[in-house]
GROMACS .gro file of C-alpha atoms in nm:
model
  417
    1MET     CA    1   0.744 -11.937  -9.400
    2ALA     CA    2   0.708 -11.645  -9.642
    3SER     CA    3   0.790 -11.305  -9.497
    4SER     CA    4   0.508 -11.058  -9.449
    5PRO     CA    5   0.485 -10.736  -9.656
    6SER     CA    6   0.570 -10.532  -9.347
    7GLY     CA    7   0.874 -10.751  -9.284
    8SER     CA    8   0.988 -10.697  -9.643
    9LEU     CA    9   0.960 -10.321  -9.599
   10VAL     CA   10   1.169 -10.331  -9.282
   11SER     CA   11   1.428 -10.547  -9.457
   12ALA     CA   12   1.440 -10.304  -9.750
   13ASP     CA   13   1.483 -10.009  -9.514
   14VAL     CA   14   1.768 -10.184  -9.333
   15ARG     CA   15   1.940 -10.263  -9.664
   16ARG     CA   16   1.900  -9.904  -9.784
   17HIS     CA   17   2.044  -9.780  -9.455
   18ASN     CA   18   2.343 -10.013  -9.485
   19LEU     CA   19   2.404  -9.916  -9.847
   20ALA     CA   20   2.402  -9.554  -9.735
   21LEU     CA   21   2.655  -9.629  -9.460
   22VAL     CA   22   2.898  -9.768  -9.717
   23ALA     CA   23   2.842  -9.485  -9.966
   24HIS     CA   24   2.882  -9.212  -9.705
   25ARG     CA   25   3.199  -9.373  -9.572
   26LEU     CA   26   3.355  -9.368  -9.918
   27ALA     CA   27   3.242  -9.010  -9.977
   28ASP     CA   28   3.382  -8.883  -9.648
   29HIS     CA   29   3.703  -9.085  -9.623
   30GLY     CA   30   3.802  -9.175  -9.978
   31PRO     CA   31   3.897  -9.521 -10.110
   32GLN     CA   32   3.855  -9.807  -9.864
   33SER     CA   33   3.901 -10.181  -9.868
   34ARG     CA   34   3.611 -10.412  -9.783
   35SER     CA   35   3.768 -10.489  -9.446
   36GLN     CA   36   3.810 -10.119  -9.370
   37LEU     CA   37   3.445 -10.060  -9.456
   38ALA     CA   38   3.340 -10.344  -9.228
   39ASP     CA   39   3.549 -10.212  -8.940
   40ALA     CA   40   3.428  -9.853  -8.984
   41THR     CA   41   3.057  -9.930  -9.026
   42GLY     CA   42   3.030 -10.221  -8.784
   43LEU     CA   43   2.874 -10.438  -9.054
   44ALA     CA   44   2.969 -10.801  -9.100
   45ARG     CA   45   3.225 -10.859  -9.377
   46GLY     CA   46   2.986 -11.081  -9.566
   47SER     CA   47   2.724 -10.805  -9.556
   48VAL     CA   48   2.975 -10.550  -9.682
   49THR     CA   49   3.068 -10.780  -9.972
   50ALA     CA   50   2.702 -10.809 -10.075
   51LEU     CA   51   2.638 -10.436 -10.039
   52VAL     CA   52   2.949 -10.346 -10.239
   53ALA     CA   53   2.845 -10.586 -10.514
   54ALA     CA   54   2.510 -10.406 -10.545
   55LEU     CA   55   2.676 -10.065 -10.555
   56VAL     CA   56   2.932 -10.177 -10.815
   57GLU     CA   57   2.658 -10.324 -11.033
   58ALA     CA   58   2.466  -9.994 -11.014
   59GLY     CA   59   2.777  -9.799 -11.116
   60VAL     CA   60   2.789  -9.605 -10.790
   61VAL     CA   61   3.114  -9.766 -10.670
   62ARG     CA   62   3.412  -9.905 -10.859
   63GLU     CA   63   3.711 -10.119 -10.765
   64THR     CA   64   4.069 -10.003 -10.810
   65GLU     CA   65   4.401 -10.175 -10.755
   66GLU     CA   66   4.645  -9.964 -10.553
   67PRO     CA   67   4.976 -10.063 -10.395
   68GLU     CA   68   4.987 -10.105 -10.020
   69ALA     CA   69   5.203  -9.849  -9.843
   70ALA     CA   70   5.560  -9.975  -9.810
   71PRO     CA   71   5.713 -10.016  -9.462
   72ARG     CA   72   5.886  -9.702  -9.336
   73GLY     CA   73   6.241  -9.679  -9.468
   74SER     CA   74   6.176  -9.932  -9.744
   75ALA     CA   75   6.183  -9.845 -10.114
   76ALA     CA   76   5.988 -10.159 -10.204
   77ARG     CA   77   5.631 -10.125 -10.328
   78GLY     CA   78   5.366 -10.295 -10.120
   79ARG     CA   79   5.140 -10.567 -10.252
   80PRO     CA   80   4.837 -10.455 -10.456
   81LEU     CA   81   4.523 -10.379 -10.258
   82THR     CA   82   4.169 -10.381 -10.394
   83LEU     CA   83   4.010 -10.054 -10.287
   84LEU     CA   84   3.662  -9.921 -10.347
   85ARG     CA   85   3.584  -9.563 -10.441
   86LEU     CA   86   3.275  -9.369 -10.538
   87ALA     CA   87   3.215  -9.370 -10.910
   88ALA     CA   88   2.880  -9.237 -11.044
   89ASP     CA   89   3.084  -9.099 -11.334
   90ASP     CA   90   2.776  -8.995 -11.529
   91VAL     CA   91   2.617  -8.799 -11.242
   92ALA     CA   92   2.669  -8.439 -11.131
   93LEU     CA   93   2.531  -8.205 -10.866
   94LEU     CA   94   2.453  -7.846 -10.964
   95VAL     CA   95   2.442  -7.547 -10.731
   96LEU     CA   96   2.332  -7.200 -10.840
   97GLN     CA   97   2.415  -6.908 -10.614
   98LEU     CA   98   2.265  -6.561 -10.633
   99ASP     CA   99   2.442  -6.292 -10.435
  100ALA     CA  100   2.449  -5.914 -10.443
  101ASP     CA  101   2.696  -5.907 -10.732
  102GLN     CA  102   2.653  -6.209 -10.954
  103ALA     CA  103   2.494  -6.541 -11.034
  104THR     CA  104   2.731  -6.838 -11.001
  105ALA     CA  105   2.696  -7.202 -11.104
  106LEU     CA  106   2.908  -7.484 -10.964
  107LEU     CA  107   2.887  -7.836 -11.104
  108THR     CA  108   3.046  -8.109 -10.891
  109ALA     CA  109   3.091  -8.483 -10.903
  110VAL     CA  110   2.938  -8.695 -10.629
  111ASP     CA  111   3.281  -8.723 -10.466
  112GLY     CA  112   3.300  -8.342 -10.441
  113ARG     CA  113   3.534  -8.268 -10.733
  114ALA     CA  114   3.454  -7.943 -10.916
  115LEU     CA  115   3.365  -8.013 -11.280
  116PHE     CA  116   3.244  -7.679 -11.416
  117ARG     CA  117   3.201  -7.323 -11.293
  118ALA     CA  118   3.041  -7.019 -11.452
  119ALA     CA  119   2.940  -6.674 -11.332
  120GLU     CA  120   2.782  -6.355 -11.464
  121HIS     CA  121   2.739  -6.016 -11.300
  122HIS     CA  122   2.382  -5.888 -11.288
  123GLY     CA  123   2.448  -5.522 -11.209
  124ARG     CA  124   2.228  -5.530 -10.896
  125PRO     CA  125   1.913  -5.370 -11.042
  126MET     CA  126   1.727  -5.273 -10.725
  127GLY     CA  127   1.364  -5.380 -10.700
  128ASP     CA  128   1.373  -5.559 -11.037
  129PRO     CA  129   1.375  -5.937 -10.983
  130GLU     CA  130   1.299  -6.016 -11.347
  131ARG     CA  131   1.630  -5.875 -11.469
  132VAL     CA  132   1.821  -6.065 -11.201
  133LEU     CA  133   1.639  -6.390 -11.281
  134ASP     CA  134   1.723  -6.346 -11.650
  135VAL     CA  135   2.093  -6.355 -11.557
  136LEU     CA  136   2.045  -6.649 -11.322
  137ALA     CA  137   1.867  -6.844 -11.598
  138ARG     CA  138   2.151  -6.778 -11.844
  139VAL     CA  139   2.410  -6.906 -11.598
  140LEU     CA  140   2.192  -7.211 -11.529
  141ALA     CA  141   2.167  -7.286 -11.901
  142ARG     CA  142   2.547  -7.262 -11.937
  143ALA     CA  143   2.594  -7.505 -11.649
  144LEU     CA  144   2.343  -7.754 -11.791
  145ASP     CA  145   2.519  -7.734 -12.127
  146GLY     CA  146   2.847  -7.792 -11.945
  147ALA     CA  147   2.705  -8.101 -11.775
  148ALA     CA  148   2.582  -8.236 -12.109
  149GLY     CA  149   2.922  -8.175 -12.264
  150LEU     CA  150   3.083  -8.378 -11.986
  151GLY     CA  151   2.833  -8.659 -12.033
  152ARG     CA  152   2.686  -8.598 -11.687
  153ARG     CA  153   2.324  -8.620 -11.570
  154VAL     CA  154   2.225  -8.352 -11.318
  155ALA     CA  155   2.102  -8.547 -11.018
  156ALA     CA  156   2.020  -8.247 -10.799
  157LEU     CA  157   1.985  -7.871 -10.848
  158THR     CA  158   2.004  -7.636 -10.551
  159VAL     CA  159   1.953  -7.261 -10.579
  160VAL     CA  160   2.121  -7.065 -10.298
  161VAL     CA  161   1.997  -6.715 -10.220
  162PHE     CA  162   2.142  -6.467  -9.972
  163ALA     CA  163   1.805  -6.397  -9.813
  164PRO     CA  164   1.543  -6.551  -9.583
  165ILE     CA  165   1.312  -6.800  -9.749
  166GLY     CA  166   0.980  -6.944  -9.642
  167GLY     CA  167   0.650  -7.087  -9.754
  168THR     CA  168   0.546  -7.398  -9.948
  169PRO     CA  169   0.676  -7.402 -10.213
  170PRO     CA  170   0.963  -7.193 -10.079
  171VAL     CA  171   1.014  -6.836 -10.198
  172VAL     CA  172   1.239  -6.547 -10.105
  173VAL     CA  173   1.039  -6.354  -9.847
  174ALA     CA  174   1.261  -6.044  -9.822
  175ASP     CA  175   1.594  -5.951  -9.979
  176THR     CA  176   1.748  -5.625  -9.865
  177ASP     CA  177   2.031  -5.663 -10.117
  178PHE     CA  178   1.786  -5.624 -10.405
  179GLU     CA  179   1.496  -5.448 -10.228
  180TRP     CA  180   1.280  -5.751 -10.299
  181GLY     CA  181   0.968  -5.857 -10.119
  182ALA     CA  182   0.835  -6.207 -10.191
  183VAL     CA  183   0.997  -6.350 -10.507
  184ASP     CA  184   0.942  -6.701 -10.646
  185VAL     CA  185   1.295  -6.770 -10.769
  186LEU     CA  186   1.233  -7.134 -10.866
  187GLY     CA  187   0.911  -7.044 -11.047
  188GLY     CA  188   1.096  -6.771 -11.235
  189LEU     CA  189   1.361  -7.020 -11.347
  190ARG     CA  190   1.096  -7.269 -11.460
  191ARG     CA  191   0.938  -7.001 -11.677
  192ARG     CA  192   1.273  -6.931 -11.839
  193VAL     CA  193   1.433  -7.276 -11.857
  194HIS     CA  194   1.203  -7.544 -11.994
  195GLY     CA  195   1.274  -7.894 -11.868
  196LEU     CA  196   1.436  -7.766 -11.547
  197PRO     CA  197   1.560  -8.050 -11.322
  198ALA     CA  198   1.391  -8.091 -10.985
  199ALA     CA  199   1.521  -7.802 -10.776
  200SER     CA  200   1.537  -7.688 -10.415
  201LEU     CA  201   1.584  -7.339 -10.268
  202ALA     CA  202   1.824  -7.277  -9.979
  203SER     CA  203   1.932  -6.976  -9.779
  204ASP     CA  204   2.308  -6.931  -9.787
  205GLY     CA  205   2.352  -6.924  -9.410
  206THR     CA  206   2.199  -7.267  -9.359
  207VAL     CA  207   2.411  -7.454  -9.613
  208ALA     CA  208   2.727  -7.262  -9.518
  209ALA     CA  209   2.669  -7.355  -9.153
  210LEU     CA  210   2.643  -7.723  -9.241
  211ALA     CA  211   2.962  -7.702  -9.446
  212GLU     CA  212   3.150  -7.537  -9.159
  213LEU     CA  213   3.014  -7.800  -8.918
  214ALA     CA  214   3.141  -8.076  -9.147
  215GLU     CA  215   3.486  -7.911  -9.150
  216LEU     CA  216   3.490  -7.905  -8.770
  217GLU     CA  217   3.383  -8.270  -8.753
  218ALA     CA  218   3.653  -8.369  -9.004
  219ALA     CA  219   3.910  -8.192  -8.786
  220GLY     CA  220   3.793  -8.391  -8.484
  221GLU     CA  221   3.655  -8.087  -8.304
  222GLY     CA  222   3.341  -8.271  -8.190
  223VAL     CA  223   3.119  -7.963  -8.210
  224ARG     CA  224   2.745  -8.034  -8.231
  225ASP     CA  225   2.591  -7.699  -8.132
  226LEU     CA  226   2.701  -7.383  -8.308
  227VAL     CA  227   2.587  -7.047  -8.435
  228TYR     CA  228   2.704  -6.945  -8.782
  229ALA     CA  229   2.685  -6.570  -8.844
  230LYS     CA  230   2.804  -6.400  -9.158
  231SER     CA  231   2.805  -6.074  -9.347
  232ASN     CA  232   2.885  -6.033  -9.712
  233SER     CA  233   2.561  -6.006  -9.904
  234GLY     CA  234   2.355  -5.874  -9.610
  235ILE     CA  235   2.374  -6.031  -9.263
  236GLY     CA  236   2.250  -6.381  -9.192
  237GLY     CA  237   2.344  -6.720  -9.058
  238ALA     CA  238   2.204  -7.032  -8.897
  239VAL     CA  239   2.167  -7.217  -8.569
  240VAL     CA  240   2.279  -7.580  -8.543
  241ALA     CA  241   2.160  -7.784  -8.243
  242ASP     CA  242   2.289  -8.137  -8.186
  243GLY     CA  243   2.418  -8.147  -8.542
  244ALA     CA  244   2.089  -8.044  -8.706
  245LEU     CA  245   1.971  -7.711  -8.841
  246VAL     CA  246   1.709  -7.522  -8.645
  247ALA     CA  247   1.471  -7.391  -8.911
  248GLY     CA  248   1.199  -7.243  -8.688
  249ALA     CA  249   0.825  -7.248  -8.743
  250HIS     CA  250   0.847  -7.022  -9.049
  251GLY     CA  251   1.198  -7.107  -9.168
  252PHE     CA  252   1.350  -6.778  -9.049
  253ALA     CA  253   1.581  -6.900  -8.773
  254GLY     CA  254   1.924  -6.751  -8.837
  255ALA     CA  255   1.803  -6.424  -8.993
  256PHE     CA  256   2.030  -6.239  -8.751
  257GLY     CA  257   2.041  -5.926  -8.963
  258HIS     CA  258   1.676  -5.867  -8.878
  259ILE     CA  259   1.707  -5.890  -8.502
  260ALA     CA  260   1.586  -5.550  -8.384
  261VAL     CA  261   1.866  -5.418  -8.163
  262VAL     CA  262   1.797  -5.042  -8.166
  263PRO     CA  263   1.458  -4.950  -8.014
  264GLY     CA  264   1.292  -4.695  -8.242
  265GLY     CA  265   1.590  -4.714  -8.477
  266PRO     CA  266   1.598  -4.669  -8.855
  267ARG     CA  267   1.323  -4.833  -9.056
  268CYS     CA  268   1.441  -5.160  -9.218
  269LEU     CA  269   1.318  -5.290  -9.553
  270CYS     CA  270   1.173  -5.587  -9.364
  271GLY     CA  271   0.928  -5.347  -9.194
  272GLN     CA  272   1.082  -5.340  -8.847
  273ARG     CA  273   1.283  -5.064  -8.687
  274GLY     CA  274   1.642  -5.090  -8.567
  275CYS     CA  275   1.743  -5.420  -8.728
  276LEU     CA  276   2.112  -5.507  -8.712
  277VAL     CA  277   2.144  -5.444  -9.086
  278THR     CA  278   2.039  -5.082  -9.033
  279VAL     CA  279   2.339  -5.013  -8.809
  280ALA     CA  280   2.598  -5.271  -8.922
  281GLY     CA  281   2.491  -5.396  -9.267
  282PRO     CA  282   2.767  -5.416  -9.527
  283ASP     CA  283   2.631  -5.140  -9.750
  284LEU     CA  284   2.604  -4.902  -9.454
  285VAL     CA  285   2.953  -4.985  -9.327
  286LEU     CA  286   3.101  -4.938  -9.673
  287ALA     CA  287   2.926  -4.604  -9.716
  288GLU     CA  288   3.059  -4.485  -9.379
  289ALA     CA  289   3.407  -4.597  -9.488
  290GLY     CA  290   3.382  -4.391  -9.807
  291LEU     CA  291   3.355  -4.693 -10.034
  292ALA     CA  292   3.007  -4.642 -10.181
  293ALA     CA  293   3.155  -4.559 -10.521
  294GLU     CA  294   3.363  -4.877 -10.504
  295VAL     CA  295   3.043  -5.078 -10.458
  296ALA     CA  296   2.887  -4.913 -10.763
  297GLU     CA  297   3.195  -4.958 -10.980
  298ARG     CA  298   3.334  -5.298 -10.876
  299GLY     CA  299   3.058  -5.468 -10.678
  300LEU     CA  300   2.998  -5.547 -10.313
  301THR     CA  301   3.247  -5.836 -10.292
  302GLU     CA  302   3.542  -5.631 -10.419
  303ALA     CA  303   3.441  -5.334 -10.204
  304LEU     CA  304   3.440  -5.553  -9.893
  305ARG     CA  305   3.784  -5.688  -9.980
  306GLU     CA  306   3.909  -5.331 -10.005
  307PHE     CA  307   3.739  -5.244  -9.676
  308VAL     CA  308   3.908  -5.534  -9.495
  309ALA     CA  309   4.246  -5.429  -9.636
  310ARG     CA  310   4.193  -5.070  -9.519
  311VAL     CA  311   4.088  -5.174  -9.170
  312ARG     CA  312   4.392  -5.398  -9.138
  313ALA     CA  313   4.611  -5.112  -9.256
  314GLY     CA  314   4.457  -4.877  -8.998
  315GLU     CA  315   4.307  -4.636  -9.252
  316PRO     CA  316   4.115  -4.387  -9.032
  317ARG     CA  317   3.777  -4.370  -9.207
  318ALA     CA  318   3.747  -4.747  -9.259
  319THR     CA  319   3.862  -4.810  -8.901
  320ALA     CA  320   3.604  -4.566  -8.763
  321ALA     CA  321   3.326  -4.730  -8.963
  322TRP     CA  322   3.427  -5.073  -8.838
  323GLU     CA  323   3.461  -4.962  -8.476
  324ALA     CA  324   3.108  -4.819  -8.493
  325ALA     CA  325   2.965  -5.147  -8.628
  326VAL     CA  326   3.147  -5.398  -8.404
  327PRO     CA  327   2.959  -5.324  -8.078
  328TRP     CA  328   2.624  -5.382  -8.250
  329ILE     CA  329   2.747  -5.708  -8.402
  330ALA     CA  330   2.880  -5.833  -8.068
  331HIS     CA  331   2.561  -5.723  -7.889
  332THR     CA  332   2.348  -5.923  -8.135
  333LEU     CA  333   2.570  -6.230  -8.098
  334ARG     CA  334   2.534  -6.212  -7.720
  335ILE     CA  335   2.154  -6.208  -7.759
  336VAL     CA  336   2.173  -6.513  -7.984
  337ALA     CA  337   2.420  -6.691  -7.755
  338MET     CA  338   2.203  -6.646  -7.449
  339THR     CA  339   1.902  -6.768  -7.647
  340VAL     CA  340   2.043  -7.089  -7.799
  341ASP     CA  341   2.354  -7.160  -7.585
  342PRO     CA  342   2.596  -7.283  -7.855
  343GLU     CA  343   2.938  -7.436  -7.803
  344LEU     CA  344   3.090  -7.214  -8.069
  345ILE     CA  345   3.015  -6.909  -8.286
  346VAL     CA  346   3.162  -6.932  -8.636
  347LEU     CA  347   3.190  -6.615  -8.843
  348GLY     CA  348   3.161  -6.611  -9.221
  349GLY     CA  349   3.184  -6.359  -9.502
  350TYR     CA  350   3.403  -6.057  -9.441
  351TRP     CA  351   3.345  -6.093  -9.066
  352ALA     CA  352   3.572  -6.397  -9.075
  353GLU     CA  353   3.854  -6.172  -9.197
  354LEU     CA  354   3.799  -5.930  -8.908
  355CYS     CA  355   3.709  -6.185  -8.642
  356GLY     CA  356   3.942  -6.055  -8.371
  357PRO     CA  357   3.757  -5.731  -8.284
  358ILE     CA  358   3.419  -5.907  -8.286
  359ALA     CA  359   3.547  -6.186  -8.058
  360ALA     CA  360   3.700  -5.929  -7.821
  361ALA     CA  361   3.382  -5.721  -7.804
  362PHE     CA  362   3.169  -6.034  -7.758
  363ALA     CA  363   3.381  -6.144  -7.461
  364GLU     CA  364   3.415  -5.796  -7.312
  365ASP     CA  365   3.102  -5.798  -7.097
  366GLY     CA  366   3.082  -6.174  -7.056
  367TRP     CA  367   2.781  -6.378  -7.149
  368THR     CA  368   2.746  -6.655  -6.893
  369ILE     CA  369   2.487  -6.674  -6.618
  370ALA     CA  370   2.696  -6.923  -6.422
  371ALA     CA  371   3.056  -6.872  -6.315
  372THR     CA  372   3.139  -7.231  -6.402
  373ALA     CA  373   3.011  -7.211  -6.759
  374THR     CA  374   3.268  -7.246  -7.036
  375PRO     CA  375   3.296  -6.924  -7.240
  376ILE     CA  376   3.177  -6.942  -7.599
  377ALA     CA  377   3.458  -6.893  -7.850
  378VAL     CA  378   3.406  -6.676  -8.157
  379VAL     CA  379   3.617  -6.808  -8.447
  380PRO     CA  380   3.652  -6.745  -8.821
  381GLY     CA  381   3.502  -6.991  -9.066
  382ARG     CA  382   3.734  -7.217  -9.262
  383LEU     CA  383   3.571  -7.219  -9.607
  384GLY     CA  384   3.588  -6.857  -9.718
  385GLU     CA  385   3.367  -6.714  -9.989
  386ASP     CA  386   3.260  -7.054 -10.123
  387ALA     CA  387   3.112  -7.179  -9.796
  388ALA     CA  388   2.752  -7.168  -9.920
  389LEU     CA  389   2.832  -7.324 -10.260
  390LEU     CA  390   3.026  -7.607 -10.099
  391GLY     CA  391   2.765  -7.655  -9.830
  392ALA     CA  392   2.479  -7.681 -10.079
  393ALA     CA  393   2.672  -7.935 -10.285
  394ARG     CA  394   2.744  -8.139  -9.974
  395VAL     CA  395   2.381  -8.134  -9.857
  396ALA     CA  396   2.267  -8.250 -10.202
  397ARG     CA  397   2.532  -8.521 -10.209
  398ASP     CA  398   2.434  -8.651  -9.866
  399ALA     CA  399   2.068  -8.666  -9.966
  400LEU     CA  400   2.157  -8.871 -10.274
  401LEU     CA  401   2.384  -9.106 -10.082
  402ASP     CA  402   2.106  -9.178  -9.834
  403ASP     CA  403   1.961  -9.393 -10.115
  404PRO     CA  404   2.266  -9.462 -10.333
  405LEU     CA  405   2.108  -9.713 -10.572
  406ALA     CA  406   1.868  -9.438 -10.682
  407LEU     CA  407   2.168  -9.268 -10.847
  408ALA     CA  408   2.142  -9.525 -11.124
  409CYS     CA  409   1.787  -9.406 -11.200
  410VAL     CA  410   1.841  -9.030 -11.208
  411GLY     CA  411   1.723  -8.890 -11.536
  412SER     CA  412   1.863  -8.599 -11.734
  413ALA     CA  413   1.633  -8.321 -11.841
  414SER     CA  414   1.609  -8.187 -12.193
  415VAL     CA  415   1.656  -7.814 -12.146
  416THR     CA  416   1.578  -7.513 -12.363
  417ILE     CA  417   1.587  -7.144 -12.272
   0.00000   0.00000   0.00000
């Protein structure tokens, strides 16, 4: 009896799901044999053989012959094994990042290898998004040229901003680094770069949180609920619950810098009073440490590196500035912890370098409402300054691998600027 249309759709969905299982396994664990894939995914070996054949035909996976590991203590080479690895050698993922100092482009292969990187400083013209977008568009054009030179089609473009985003289509809703209100970053790029690939906009805290979560999972930590809080370009972060981001009704969950912690405090650019950024934001801390000129001359990133070095060395003015900021940071983290009850708080940006004092202040007054509750640890992130870039590339990769045969159909845009 012929299958019904609805039955065909279910069958297609199951096949797509199984293809994705195989592709994700190869992406996360490297080359595997067919039997290893079957054992890891729980699929029948005959099913794996058919799925691999489809992926090989589409150019997403390729076979390689590699020697089996020799027995311990033996110099003999093992017999050849047929292993499968991700291919997609004509595909690339592109991430653009806009921070307080520069625009950066990172082009990666589907397996995560970096293929091309470019950056340009924008000079941080306050309240002038057009000048900043001009620089971002130039870096984007260089990256697209780099992809073309490598014979790669850009399968996904993600633009990472260090600011809250919201709306449909998404826009930057407030950026204290640049004194921006609402700015349509993707629209600005489309006006400047004709033939722009399909693009998405992401806040740095969200993609960095997912990257740090993936690192914890790879290390076998088993963490599913965490808070990621960072300060470098402003203060931000994300909340992850049961392995998934909590976006909130308006997409602002994780905008920790704009939690009002000082009643009647200084007016923030977001319109509120007493936001965390008004008492512990990086620009304020650097000014209190006597490093405002360093920001103007060398940029925020270099100034924060110098600040961390001075705090570690015990330099009095930097130490005083940091000791004034830490209680506000810890207070805000306790508010967040009591609200979302994470297993772990991961610190990013320059806070990761100075995690100890924040962790100590966080634990000082306790946070639990039950004596039997396990204390929440505050730990430094593992990915450093590239956490958001790597996270955005990983999110884009995972989305592509959810339908791996579609990689064979990704088109390459013809771009002019």
